[in-house]
Short mmCIF file of C-alpha atoms and ligand atoms in Angstrom, two decimals:
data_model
loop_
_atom_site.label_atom_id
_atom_site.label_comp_id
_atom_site.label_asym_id
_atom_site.label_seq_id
_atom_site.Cartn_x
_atom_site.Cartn_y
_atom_site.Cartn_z
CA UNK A 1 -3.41 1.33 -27.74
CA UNK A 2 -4.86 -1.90 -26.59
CA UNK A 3 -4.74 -3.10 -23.43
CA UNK A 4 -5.09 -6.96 -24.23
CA UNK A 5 -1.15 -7.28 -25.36
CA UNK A 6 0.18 -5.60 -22.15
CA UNK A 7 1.74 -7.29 -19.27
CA UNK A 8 1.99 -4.70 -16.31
CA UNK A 9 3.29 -5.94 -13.19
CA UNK A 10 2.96 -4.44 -9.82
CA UNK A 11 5.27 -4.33 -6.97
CA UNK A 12 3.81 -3.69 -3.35
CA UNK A 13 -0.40 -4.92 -2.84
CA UNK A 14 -1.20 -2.12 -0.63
CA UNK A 15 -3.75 0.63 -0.98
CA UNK A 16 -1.82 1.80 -3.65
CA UNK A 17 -0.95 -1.56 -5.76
CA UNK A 18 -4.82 -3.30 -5.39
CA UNK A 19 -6.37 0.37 -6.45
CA UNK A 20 -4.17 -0.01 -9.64
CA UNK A 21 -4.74 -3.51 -10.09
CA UNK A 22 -8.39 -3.66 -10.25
CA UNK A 23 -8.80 -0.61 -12.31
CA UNK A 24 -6.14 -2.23 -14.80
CA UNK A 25 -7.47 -5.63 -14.83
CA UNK A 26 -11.14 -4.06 -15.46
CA UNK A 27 -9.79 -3.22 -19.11
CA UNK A 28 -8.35 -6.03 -19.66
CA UNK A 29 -4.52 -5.33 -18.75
CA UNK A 30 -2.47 -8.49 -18.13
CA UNK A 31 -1.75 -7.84 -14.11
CA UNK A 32 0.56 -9.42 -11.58
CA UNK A 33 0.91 -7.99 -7.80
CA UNK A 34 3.63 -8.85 -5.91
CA UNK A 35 3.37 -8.42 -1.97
CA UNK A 36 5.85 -8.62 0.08
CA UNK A 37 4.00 -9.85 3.13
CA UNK A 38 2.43 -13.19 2.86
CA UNK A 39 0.34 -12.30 5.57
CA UNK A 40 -3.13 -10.11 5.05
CA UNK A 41 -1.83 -6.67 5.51
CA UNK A 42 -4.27 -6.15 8.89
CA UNK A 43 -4.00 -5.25 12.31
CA UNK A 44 -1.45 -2.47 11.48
CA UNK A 45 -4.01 0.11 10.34
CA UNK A 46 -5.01 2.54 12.26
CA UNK A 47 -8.12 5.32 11.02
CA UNK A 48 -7.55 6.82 7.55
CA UNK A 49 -10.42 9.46 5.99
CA UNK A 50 -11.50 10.40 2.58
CA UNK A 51 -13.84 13.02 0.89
CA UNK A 52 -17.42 11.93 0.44
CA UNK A 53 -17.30 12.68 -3.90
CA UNK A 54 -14.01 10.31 -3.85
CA UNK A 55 -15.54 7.14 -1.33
CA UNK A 56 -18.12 7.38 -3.84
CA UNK A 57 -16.32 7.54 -6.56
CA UNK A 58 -14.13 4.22 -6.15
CA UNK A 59 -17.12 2.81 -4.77
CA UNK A 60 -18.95 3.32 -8.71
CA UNK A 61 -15.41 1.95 -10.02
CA UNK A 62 -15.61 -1.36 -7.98
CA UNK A 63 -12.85 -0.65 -5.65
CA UNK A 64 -14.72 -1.44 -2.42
CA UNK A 65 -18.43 -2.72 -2.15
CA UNK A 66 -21.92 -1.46 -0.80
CA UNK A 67 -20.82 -3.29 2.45
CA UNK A 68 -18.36 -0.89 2.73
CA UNK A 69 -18.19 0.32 6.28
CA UNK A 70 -17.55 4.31 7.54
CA UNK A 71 -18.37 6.64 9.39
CA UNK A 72 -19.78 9.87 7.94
CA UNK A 73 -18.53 13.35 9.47
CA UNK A 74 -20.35 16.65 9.39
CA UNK A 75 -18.09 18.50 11.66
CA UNK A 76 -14.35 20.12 12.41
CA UNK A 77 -14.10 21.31 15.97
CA UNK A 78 -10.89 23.70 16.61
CA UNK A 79 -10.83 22.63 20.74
CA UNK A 80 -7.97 23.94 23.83
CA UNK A 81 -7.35 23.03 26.72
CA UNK A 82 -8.27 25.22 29.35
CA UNK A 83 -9.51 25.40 32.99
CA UNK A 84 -12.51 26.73 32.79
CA UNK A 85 -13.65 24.29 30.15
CA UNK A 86 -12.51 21.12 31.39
CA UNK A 87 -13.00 18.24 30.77
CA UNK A 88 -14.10 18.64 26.39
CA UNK A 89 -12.01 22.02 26.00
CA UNK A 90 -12.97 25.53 24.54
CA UNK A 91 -14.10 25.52 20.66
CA UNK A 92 -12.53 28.51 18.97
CA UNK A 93 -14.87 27.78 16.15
CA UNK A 94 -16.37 24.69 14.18
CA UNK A 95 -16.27 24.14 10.43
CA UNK A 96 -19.06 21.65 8.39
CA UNK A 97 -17.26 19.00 6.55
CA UNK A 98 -18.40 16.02 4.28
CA UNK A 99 -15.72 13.18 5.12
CA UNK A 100 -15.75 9.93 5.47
CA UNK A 101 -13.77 7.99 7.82
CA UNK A 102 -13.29 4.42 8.31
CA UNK A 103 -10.36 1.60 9.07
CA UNK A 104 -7.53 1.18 7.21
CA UNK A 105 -7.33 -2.52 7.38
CA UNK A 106 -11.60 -2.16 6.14
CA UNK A 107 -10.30 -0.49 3.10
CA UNK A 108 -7.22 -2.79 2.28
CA UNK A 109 -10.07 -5.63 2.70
CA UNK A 110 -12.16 -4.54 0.22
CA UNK A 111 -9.31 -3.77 -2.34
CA UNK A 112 -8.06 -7.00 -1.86
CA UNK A 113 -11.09 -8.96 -2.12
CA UNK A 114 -11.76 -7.14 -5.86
CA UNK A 115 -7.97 -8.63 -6.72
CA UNK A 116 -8.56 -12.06 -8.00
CA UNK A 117 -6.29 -14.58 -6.14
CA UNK A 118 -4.31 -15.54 -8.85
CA UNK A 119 -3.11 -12.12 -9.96
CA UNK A 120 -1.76 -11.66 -6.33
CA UNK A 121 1.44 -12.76 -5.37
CA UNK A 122 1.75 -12.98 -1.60
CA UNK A 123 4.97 -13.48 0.49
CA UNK A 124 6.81 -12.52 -2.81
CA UNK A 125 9.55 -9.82 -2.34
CA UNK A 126 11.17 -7.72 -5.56
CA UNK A 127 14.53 -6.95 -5.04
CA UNK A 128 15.26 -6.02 -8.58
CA UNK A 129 14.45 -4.06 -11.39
CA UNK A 130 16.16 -3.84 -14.67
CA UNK A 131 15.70 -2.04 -17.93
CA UNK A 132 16.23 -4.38 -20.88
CA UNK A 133 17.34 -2.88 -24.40
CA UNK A 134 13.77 -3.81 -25.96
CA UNK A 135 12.40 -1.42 -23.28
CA UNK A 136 10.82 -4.29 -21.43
CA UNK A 137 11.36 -4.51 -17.58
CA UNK A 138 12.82 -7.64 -15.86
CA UNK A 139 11.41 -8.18 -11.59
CA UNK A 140 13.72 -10.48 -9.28
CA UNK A 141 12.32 -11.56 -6.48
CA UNK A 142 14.54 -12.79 -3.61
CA UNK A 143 14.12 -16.09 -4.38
CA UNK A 144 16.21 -15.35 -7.56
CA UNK A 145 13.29 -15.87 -10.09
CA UNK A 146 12.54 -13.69 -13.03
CA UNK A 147 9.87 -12.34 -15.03
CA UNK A 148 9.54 -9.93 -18.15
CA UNK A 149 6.98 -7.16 -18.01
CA UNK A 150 5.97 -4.34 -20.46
CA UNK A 151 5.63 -2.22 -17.67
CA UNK A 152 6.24 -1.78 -14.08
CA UNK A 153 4.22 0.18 -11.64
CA UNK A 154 6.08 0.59 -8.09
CA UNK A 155 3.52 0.67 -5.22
CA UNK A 156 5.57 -0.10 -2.63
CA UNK A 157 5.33 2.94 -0.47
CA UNK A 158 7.32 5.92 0.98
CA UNK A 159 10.45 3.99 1.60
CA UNK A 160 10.47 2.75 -2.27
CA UNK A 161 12.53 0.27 -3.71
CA UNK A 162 11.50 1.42 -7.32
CA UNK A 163 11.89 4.84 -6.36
CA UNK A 164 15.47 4.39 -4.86
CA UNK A 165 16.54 2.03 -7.95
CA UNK A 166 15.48 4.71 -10.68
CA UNK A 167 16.20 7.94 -9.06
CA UNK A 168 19.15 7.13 -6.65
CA UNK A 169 19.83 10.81 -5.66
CA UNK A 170 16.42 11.31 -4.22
CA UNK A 171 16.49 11.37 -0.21
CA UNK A 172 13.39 11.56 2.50
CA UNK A 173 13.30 14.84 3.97
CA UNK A 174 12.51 14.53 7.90
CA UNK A 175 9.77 17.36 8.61
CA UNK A 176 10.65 17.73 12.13
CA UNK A 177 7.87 16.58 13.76
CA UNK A 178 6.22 12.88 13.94
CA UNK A 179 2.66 11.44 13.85
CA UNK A 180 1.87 9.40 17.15
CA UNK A 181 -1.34 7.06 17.33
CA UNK A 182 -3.58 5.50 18.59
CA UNK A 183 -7.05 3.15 19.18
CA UNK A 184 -9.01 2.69 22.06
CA UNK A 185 -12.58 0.61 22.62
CA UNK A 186 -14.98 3.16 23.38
CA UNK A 187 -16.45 1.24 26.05
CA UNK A 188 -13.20 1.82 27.73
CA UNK A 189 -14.82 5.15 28.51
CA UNK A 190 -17.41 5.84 30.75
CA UNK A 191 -19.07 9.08 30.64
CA UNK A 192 -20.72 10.37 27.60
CA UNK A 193 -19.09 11.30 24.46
CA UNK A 194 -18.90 14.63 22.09
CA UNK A 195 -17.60 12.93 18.98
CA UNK A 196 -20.03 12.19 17.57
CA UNK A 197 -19.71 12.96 13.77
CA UNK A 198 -16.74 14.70 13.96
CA UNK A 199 -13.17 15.17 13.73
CA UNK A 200 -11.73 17.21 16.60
CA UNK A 201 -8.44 19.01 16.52
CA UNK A 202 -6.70 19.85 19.81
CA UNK A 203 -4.05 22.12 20.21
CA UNK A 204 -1.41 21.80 22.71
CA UNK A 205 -1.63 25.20 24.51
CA UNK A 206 0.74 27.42 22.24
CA UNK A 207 3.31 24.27 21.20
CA UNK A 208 3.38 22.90 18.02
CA UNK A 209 1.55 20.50 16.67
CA UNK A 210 -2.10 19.30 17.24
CA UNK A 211 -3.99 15.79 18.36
CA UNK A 212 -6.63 14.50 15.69
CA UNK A 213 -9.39 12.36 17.56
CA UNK A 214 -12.65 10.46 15.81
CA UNK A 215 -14.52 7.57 16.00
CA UNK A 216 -13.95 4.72 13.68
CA UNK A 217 -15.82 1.64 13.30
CA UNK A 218 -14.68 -1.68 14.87
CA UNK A 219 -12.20 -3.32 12.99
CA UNK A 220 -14.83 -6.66 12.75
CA UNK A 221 -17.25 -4.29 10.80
CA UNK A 222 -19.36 -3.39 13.74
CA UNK A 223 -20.16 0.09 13.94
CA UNK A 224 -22.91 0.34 16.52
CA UNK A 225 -22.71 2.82 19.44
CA UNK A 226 -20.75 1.25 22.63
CA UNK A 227 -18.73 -0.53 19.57
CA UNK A 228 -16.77 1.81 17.77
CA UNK A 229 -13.09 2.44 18.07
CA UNK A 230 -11.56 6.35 19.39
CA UNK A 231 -9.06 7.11 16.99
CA UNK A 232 -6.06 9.44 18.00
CA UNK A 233 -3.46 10.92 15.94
CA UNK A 234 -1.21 13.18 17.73
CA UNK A 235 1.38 15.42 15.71
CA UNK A 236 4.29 16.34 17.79
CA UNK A 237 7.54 18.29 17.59
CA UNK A 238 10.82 16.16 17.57
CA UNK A 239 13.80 17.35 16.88
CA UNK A 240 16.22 15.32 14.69
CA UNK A 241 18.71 14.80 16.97
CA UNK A 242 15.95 12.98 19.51
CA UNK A 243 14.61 11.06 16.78
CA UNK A 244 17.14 7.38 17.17
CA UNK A 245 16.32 8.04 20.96
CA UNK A 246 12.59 8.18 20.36
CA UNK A 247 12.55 5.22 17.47
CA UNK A 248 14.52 2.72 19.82
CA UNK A 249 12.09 0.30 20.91
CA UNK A 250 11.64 -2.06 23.66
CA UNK A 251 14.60 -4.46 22.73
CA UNK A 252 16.90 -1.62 22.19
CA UNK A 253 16.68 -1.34 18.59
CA UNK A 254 16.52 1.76 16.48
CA UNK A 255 13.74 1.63 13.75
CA UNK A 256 13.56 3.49 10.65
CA UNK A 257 10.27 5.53 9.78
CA UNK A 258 7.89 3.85 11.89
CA UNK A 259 7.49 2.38 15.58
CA UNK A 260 4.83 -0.64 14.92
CA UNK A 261 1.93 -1.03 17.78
CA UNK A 262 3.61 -3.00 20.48
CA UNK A 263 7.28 -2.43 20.26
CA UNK A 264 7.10 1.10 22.05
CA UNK A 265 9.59 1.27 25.48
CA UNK A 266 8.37 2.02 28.52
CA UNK A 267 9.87 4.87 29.24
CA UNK A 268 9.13 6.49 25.62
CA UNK A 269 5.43 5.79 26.13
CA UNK A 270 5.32 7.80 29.84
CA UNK A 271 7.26 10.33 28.22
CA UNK A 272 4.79 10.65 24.86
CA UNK A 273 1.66 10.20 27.42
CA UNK A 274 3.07 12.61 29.62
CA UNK A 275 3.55 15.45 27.24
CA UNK A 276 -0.18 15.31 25.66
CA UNK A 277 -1.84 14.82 28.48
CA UNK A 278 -0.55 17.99 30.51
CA UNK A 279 -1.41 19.50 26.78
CA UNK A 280 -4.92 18.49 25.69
CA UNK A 281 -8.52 18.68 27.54
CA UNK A 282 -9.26 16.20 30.35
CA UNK A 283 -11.63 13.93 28.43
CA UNK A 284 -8.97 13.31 25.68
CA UNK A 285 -6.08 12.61 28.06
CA UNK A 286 -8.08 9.71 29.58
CA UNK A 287 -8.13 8.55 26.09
CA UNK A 288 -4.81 8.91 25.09
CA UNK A 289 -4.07 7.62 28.72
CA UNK A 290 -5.19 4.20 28.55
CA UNK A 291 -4.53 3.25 24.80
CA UNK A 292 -2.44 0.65 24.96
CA UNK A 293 -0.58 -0.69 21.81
CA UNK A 294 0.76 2.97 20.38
CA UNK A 295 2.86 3.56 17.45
CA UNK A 296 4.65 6.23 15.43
CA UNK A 297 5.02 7.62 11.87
CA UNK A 298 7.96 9.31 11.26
CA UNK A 299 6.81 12.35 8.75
CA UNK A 300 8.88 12.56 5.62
CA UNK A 301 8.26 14.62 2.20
CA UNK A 302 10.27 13.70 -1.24
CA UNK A 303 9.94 15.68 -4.53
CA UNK A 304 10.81 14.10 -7.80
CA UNK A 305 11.19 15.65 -10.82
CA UNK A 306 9.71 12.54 -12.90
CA UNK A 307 6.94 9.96 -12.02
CA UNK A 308 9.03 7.55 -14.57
CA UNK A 309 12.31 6.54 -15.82
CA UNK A 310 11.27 4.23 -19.09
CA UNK A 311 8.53 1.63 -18.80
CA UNK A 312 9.16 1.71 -14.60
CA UNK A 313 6.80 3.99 -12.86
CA UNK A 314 6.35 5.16 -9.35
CA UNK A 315 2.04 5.30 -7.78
CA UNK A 316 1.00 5.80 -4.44
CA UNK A 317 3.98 6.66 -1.70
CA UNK A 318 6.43 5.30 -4.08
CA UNK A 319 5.81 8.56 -5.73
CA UNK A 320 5.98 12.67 -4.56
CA UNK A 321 5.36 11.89 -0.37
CA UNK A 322 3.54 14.61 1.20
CA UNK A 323 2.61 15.78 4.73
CA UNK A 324 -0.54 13.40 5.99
CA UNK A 325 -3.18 16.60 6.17
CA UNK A 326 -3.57 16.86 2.56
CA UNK A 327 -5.41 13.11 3.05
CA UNK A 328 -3.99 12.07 0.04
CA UNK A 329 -3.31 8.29 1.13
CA UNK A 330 -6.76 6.68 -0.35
CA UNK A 331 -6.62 9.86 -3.74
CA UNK A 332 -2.58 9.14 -4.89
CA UNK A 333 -2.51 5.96 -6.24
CA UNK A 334 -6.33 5.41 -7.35
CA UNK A 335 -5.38 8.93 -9.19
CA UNK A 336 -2.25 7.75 -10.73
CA UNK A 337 -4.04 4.42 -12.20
CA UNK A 338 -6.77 6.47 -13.75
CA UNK A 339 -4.82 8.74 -15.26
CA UNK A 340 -2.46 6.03 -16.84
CA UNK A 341 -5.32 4.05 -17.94
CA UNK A 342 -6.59 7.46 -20.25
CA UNK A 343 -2.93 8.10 -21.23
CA UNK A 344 -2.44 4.16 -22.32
CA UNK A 345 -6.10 4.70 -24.29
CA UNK A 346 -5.10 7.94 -25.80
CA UNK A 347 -1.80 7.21 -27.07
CA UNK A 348 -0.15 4.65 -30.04
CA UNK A 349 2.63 3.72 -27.67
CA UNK A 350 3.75 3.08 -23.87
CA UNK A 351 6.06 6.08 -24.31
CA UNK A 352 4.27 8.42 -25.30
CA UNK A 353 1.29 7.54 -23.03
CA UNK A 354 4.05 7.65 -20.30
CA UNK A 355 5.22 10.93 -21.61
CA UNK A 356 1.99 12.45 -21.07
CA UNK A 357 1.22 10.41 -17.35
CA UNK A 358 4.18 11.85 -16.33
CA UNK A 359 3.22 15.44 -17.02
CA UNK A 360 -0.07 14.91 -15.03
CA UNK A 361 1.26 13.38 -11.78
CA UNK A 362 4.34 15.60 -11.42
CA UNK A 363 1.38 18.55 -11.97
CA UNK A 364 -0.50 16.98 -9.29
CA UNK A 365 2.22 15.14 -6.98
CA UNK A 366 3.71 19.28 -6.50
CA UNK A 367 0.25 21.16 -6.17
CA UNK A 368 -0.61 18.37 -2.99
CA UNK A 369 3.00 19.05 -1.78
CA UNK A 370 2.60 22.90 -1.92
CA UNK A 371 0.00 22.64 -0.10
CA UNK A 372 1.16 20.02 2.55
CA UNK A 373 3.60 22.62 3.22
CA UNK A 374 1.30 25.25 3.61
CA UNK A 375 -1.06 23.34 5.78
CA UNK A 376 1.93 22.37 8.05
CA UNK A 377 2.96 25.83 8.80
CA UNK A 378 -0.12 26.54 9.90
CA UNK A 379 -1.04 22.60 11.65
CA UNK A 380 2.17 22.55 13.00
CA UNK A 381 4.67 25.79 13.28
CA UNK A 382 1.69 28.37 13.35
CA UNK A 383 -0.52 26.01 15.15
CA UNK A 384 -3.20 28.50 16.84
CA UNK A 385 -4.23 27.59 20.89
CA UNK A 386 -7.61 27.47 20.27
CA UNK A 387 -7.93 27.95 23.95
CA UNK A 388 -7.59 31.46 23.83
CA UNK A 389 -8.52 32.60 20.30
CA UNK A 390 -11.83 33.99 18.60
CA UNK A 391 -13.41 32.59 15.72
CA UNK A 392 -12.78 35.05 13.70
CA UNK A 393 -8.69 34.51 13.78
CA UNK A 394 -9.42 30.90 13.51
CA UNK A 395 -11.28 31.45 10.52
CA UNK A 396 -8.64 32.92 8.93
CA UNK A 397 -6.34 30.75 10.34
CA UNK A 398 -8.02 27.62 8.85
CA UNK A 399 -8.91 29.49 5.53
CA UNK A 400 -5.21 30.45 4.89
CA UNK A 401 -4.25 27.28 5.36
CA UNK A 402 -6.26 25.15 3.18
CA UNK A 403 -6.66 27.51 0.24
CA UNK A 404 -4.57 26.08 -2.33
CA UNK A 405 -1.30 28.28 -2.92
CA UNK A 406 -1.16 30.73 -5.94
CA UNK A 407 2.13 32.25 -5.28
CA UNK A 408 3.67 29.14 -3.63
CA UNK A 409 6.98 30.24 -1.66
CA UNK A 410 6.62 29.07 1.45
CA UNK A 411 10.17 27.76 3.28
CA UNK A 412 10.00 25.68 5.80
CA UNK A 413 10.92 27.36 8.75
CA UNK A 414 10.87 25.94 12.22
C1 LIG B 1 -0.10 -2.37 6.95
C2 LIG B 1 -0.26 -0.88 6.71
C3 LIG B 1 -1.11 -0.13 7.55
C4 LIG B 1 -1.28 1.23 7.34
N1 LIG B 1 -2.15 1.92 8.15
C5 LIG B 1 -2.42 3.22 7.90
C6 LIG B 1 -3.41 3.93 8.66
O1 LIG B 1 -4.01 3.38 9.56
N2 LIG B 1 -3.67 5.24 8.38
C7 LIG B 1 -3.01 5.88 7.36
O2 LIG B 1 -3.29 7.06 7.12
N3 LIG B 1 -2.08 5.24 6.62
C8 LIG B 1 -1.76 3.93 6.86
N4 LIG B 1 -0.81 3.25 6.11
C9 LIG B 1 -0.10 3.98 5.09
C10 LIG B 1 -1.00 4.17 3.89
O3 LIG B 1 -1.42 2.96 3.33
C11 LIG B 1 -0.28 4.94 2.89
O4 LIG B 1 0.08 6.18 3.40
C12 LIG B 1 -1.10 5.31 1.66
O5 LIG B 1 -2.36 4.75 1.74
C13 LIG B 1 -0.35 4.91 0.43
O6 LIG B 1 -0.42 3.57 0.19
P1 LIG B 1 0.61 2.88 -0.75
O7 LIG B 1 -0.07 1.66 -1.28
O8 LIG B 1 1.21 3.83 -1.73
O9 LIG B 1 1.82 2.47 0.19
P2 LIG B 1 1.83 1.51 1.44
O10 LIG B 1 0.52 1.41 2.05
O11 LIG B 1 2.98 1.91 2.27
O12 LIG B 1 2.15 0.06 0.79
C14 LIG B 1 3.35 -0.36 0.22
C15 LIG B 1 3.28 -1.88 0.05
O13 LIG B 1 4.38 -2.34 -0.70
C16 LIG B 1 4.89 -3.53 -0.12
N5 LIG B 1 6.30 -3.63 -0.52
C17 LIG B 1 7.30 -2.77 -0.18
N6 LIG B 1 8.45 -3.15 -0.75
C18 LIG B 1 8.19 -4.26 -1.48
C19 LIG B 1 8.99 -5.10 -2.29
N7 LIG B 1 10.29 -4.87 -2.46
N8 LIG B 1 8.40 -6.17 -2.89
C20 LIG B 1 7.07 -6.41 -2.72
N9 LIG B 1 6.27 -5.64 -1.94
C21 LIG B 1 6.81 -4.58 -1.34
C22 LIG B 1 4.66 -3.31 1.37
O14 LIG B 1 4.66 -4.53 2.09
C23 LIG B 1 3.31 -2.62 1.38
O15 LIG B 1 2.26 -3.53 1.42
C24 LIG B 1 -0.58 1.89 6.28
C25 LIG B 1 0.28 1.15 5.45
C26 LIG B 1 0.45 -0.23 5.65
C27 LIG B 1 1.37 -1.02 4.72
#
């Protein structure tokens, strides 16, 4: 099919949205983003990582440029807290890795940039989607104005409009646990540092759950030692019932799915501090001690049994959500544009390229969300306390864990 006669509009200019955009507009779709913020989407992000094969690979697709900065990381400490090892913890063992990891707002940057200006609609919010008989898709925005699209590609993330307008009965499923962050200066540290290259984990002393820690460069680019940016991610236990009580923030009101930097209470941030610092080595509870500005993710999952209802289709978040260790954020929706683009080139007609898209994603949205669940059971409910464990049982540990899932039939289980 050709490309030149199709008018694909895309709701949400996130990671997701600009990924799709720039690969679509590089053959020579007809492309409109629609952003809800009219601000640049910056100073939310926090760290985000990626494989080495796929930086590269969006780098040779013109997704982000040579200027591109990241960190490289050759190393996966498993680290407890313990007594006789204060203040950097006993490793259980130490795996090599080849990941890249770099700021969030870095990577929106460089998406953004490769959007030209006049295919991105900023400060433009969709509250409407309908189907028309001639299997076109109308858009509303709030401002009551309309526009006609061939098709309509919903990046608008885990809360989706798009997904919640096409398939109505599907609900986020709370995973019982939340994702607490994050950044501190490291000159706010004194003594000398052993992060370098790596990405620690920390276990909490037989709880569940475990505290991610790297560097990441500055969020002005710099990336020079004495510059660079600790970045925290603690996973912690919460049950349901707590969560309104933990999500109220400092002006007494309850938030949905996330708690943005700055809005935490007082009394929830002692509380948070509190809890990780009597859990986690010396060195990182300074850390997590004087960040100021922290925030929470709420973690949620959400099958679907279809990436599309007619010419409206779900990328990104707006699609299968899965637990954060599968790293997917930076793979979903580049993977999802890809694959339509071949499905759009291989087929006569939008259906039956959509027919075949759908196929692949729902393949590939439930293998990451199989093994999401695995990895949680072992990251969170089975987390090991690599305090007092040998490498051997972490190797195991870690091995069972990230080897994909023949048999699948895990349940969660808390
Ligand atoms: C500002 C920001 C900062 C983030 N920081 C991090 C981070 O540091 N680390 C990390 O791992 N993940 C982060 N995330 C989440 C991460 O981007 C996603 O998990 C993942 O990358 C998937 O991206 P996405 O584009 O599918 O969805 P999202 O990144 O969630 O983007 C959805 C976009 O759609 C827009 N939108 C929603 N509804 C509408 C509507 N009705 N009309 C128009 N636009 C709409 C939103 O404003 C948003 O820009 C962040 C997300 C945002 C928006």
């Amino acid at each position: 099919m050709t490309s030149k006669n199709i008018k694909i509009g895309i709701v949400g200019g996130s990671i997701a949205g600009c990924s799709a955009a720039i690969l679509l507009l590089e053959q020579g779709y007809d492309v409109t983003v629609f952003e809800r913020s009219n601000k640049p989407l910056v100073g939310r992000g926090g760290g985000i990582g990626t494989t080495t094969s796929l930086l590269e690979k969006i780098k040779n697709d013109g997704l982000i440029g040579n200027d591109f900065v990241q960190f490289h990381t050759s190393e996966m400490p498993f680290i407890g807290k313990t007594q006789s090892h204060e203040p950097y913890g006993r490793t259980a063992w130490s795996i090599p890795l080849d990941f890249k990891v770099f700021q969030w707002n870095e990577l929106w940057k460089h998406l953004r940039k490769n959007v030209p200006s006049n295919r991105y609609k900023a400060g433009i919010k969709i509250v409407k989607a309908n189907l028309n008989n001639d299997s076109k898709v109308e858009l509303t925005t709030e401002n009551n104005k309309r526009e006609v699209f061939d098709l309509v590609l919903f990046a608008d993330g885990y809360n989706s409009l798009g997904r919640q307008i096409i398939f109505p009965d599907k609900k986020l499923e709370y995973r019982g646990y939340i994702l607490w962050r994050g950044l501190l200066p490291e000159n706010k540290i004194s003594n000398s540092c052993p992060l370098e290259n790596k990405i620690l984990r920390l276990s909490y002393q037989d709880k569940p759950g475990h505290n991610v820690v790297y560097y990441i460069p500055n969020s002005d680019g710099t990336s020079d030692k004495g510059n660079r940016v600790f970045n925290w991610a603690a996973y912690i236990a919460i049950p349901e019932d707590e969560l309104n009580n933990l999500l109220t923030d400092k002006n007494g009101n309850i938030r949905q799915g996330t708690l943005p930097p700055g809005y935490m209470s007082s009394s929830t941030e002692k509380k948070l501090k509190h809890y990780l610092t009597q859990n986690i080595p010396d060195y990182y509870s300074e850390i997590v001690e004087k960040t100021v500005d922290s925030y929470i993710q709420v973690i949620y999952t959400l099958d679907l049994d279809n990436y599309h209802k007619d010419n409206i289709c779900l990328i990104g978040d707006a699609g299968i959500v899965v637990q954060p260790f599968t790293g997917s954020g930076v793979f979903k929706g580049y993977n999802n544009a890809k694959d339509l683009i071949d499905c759009l080139k291989s087929k006569n007609t939008i259906e039956k390229a959509l027919k075949l898209w759908n196929e692949k994603q729902l393949k590939t949205g439930k293998n990451l969300l199989a093994l999401g669940e695995q990895m949680e059971k072992a990251f969170i409910w089975e987390q090991l306390d690599f305090a007092k464990v040998d490498e051997e049982t972490t190797k195991k540990w870690w091995k069972d864990s990230v080897s994909f899932p023949e048999n699948f039939n895990y349940s969660k289980n808390k």
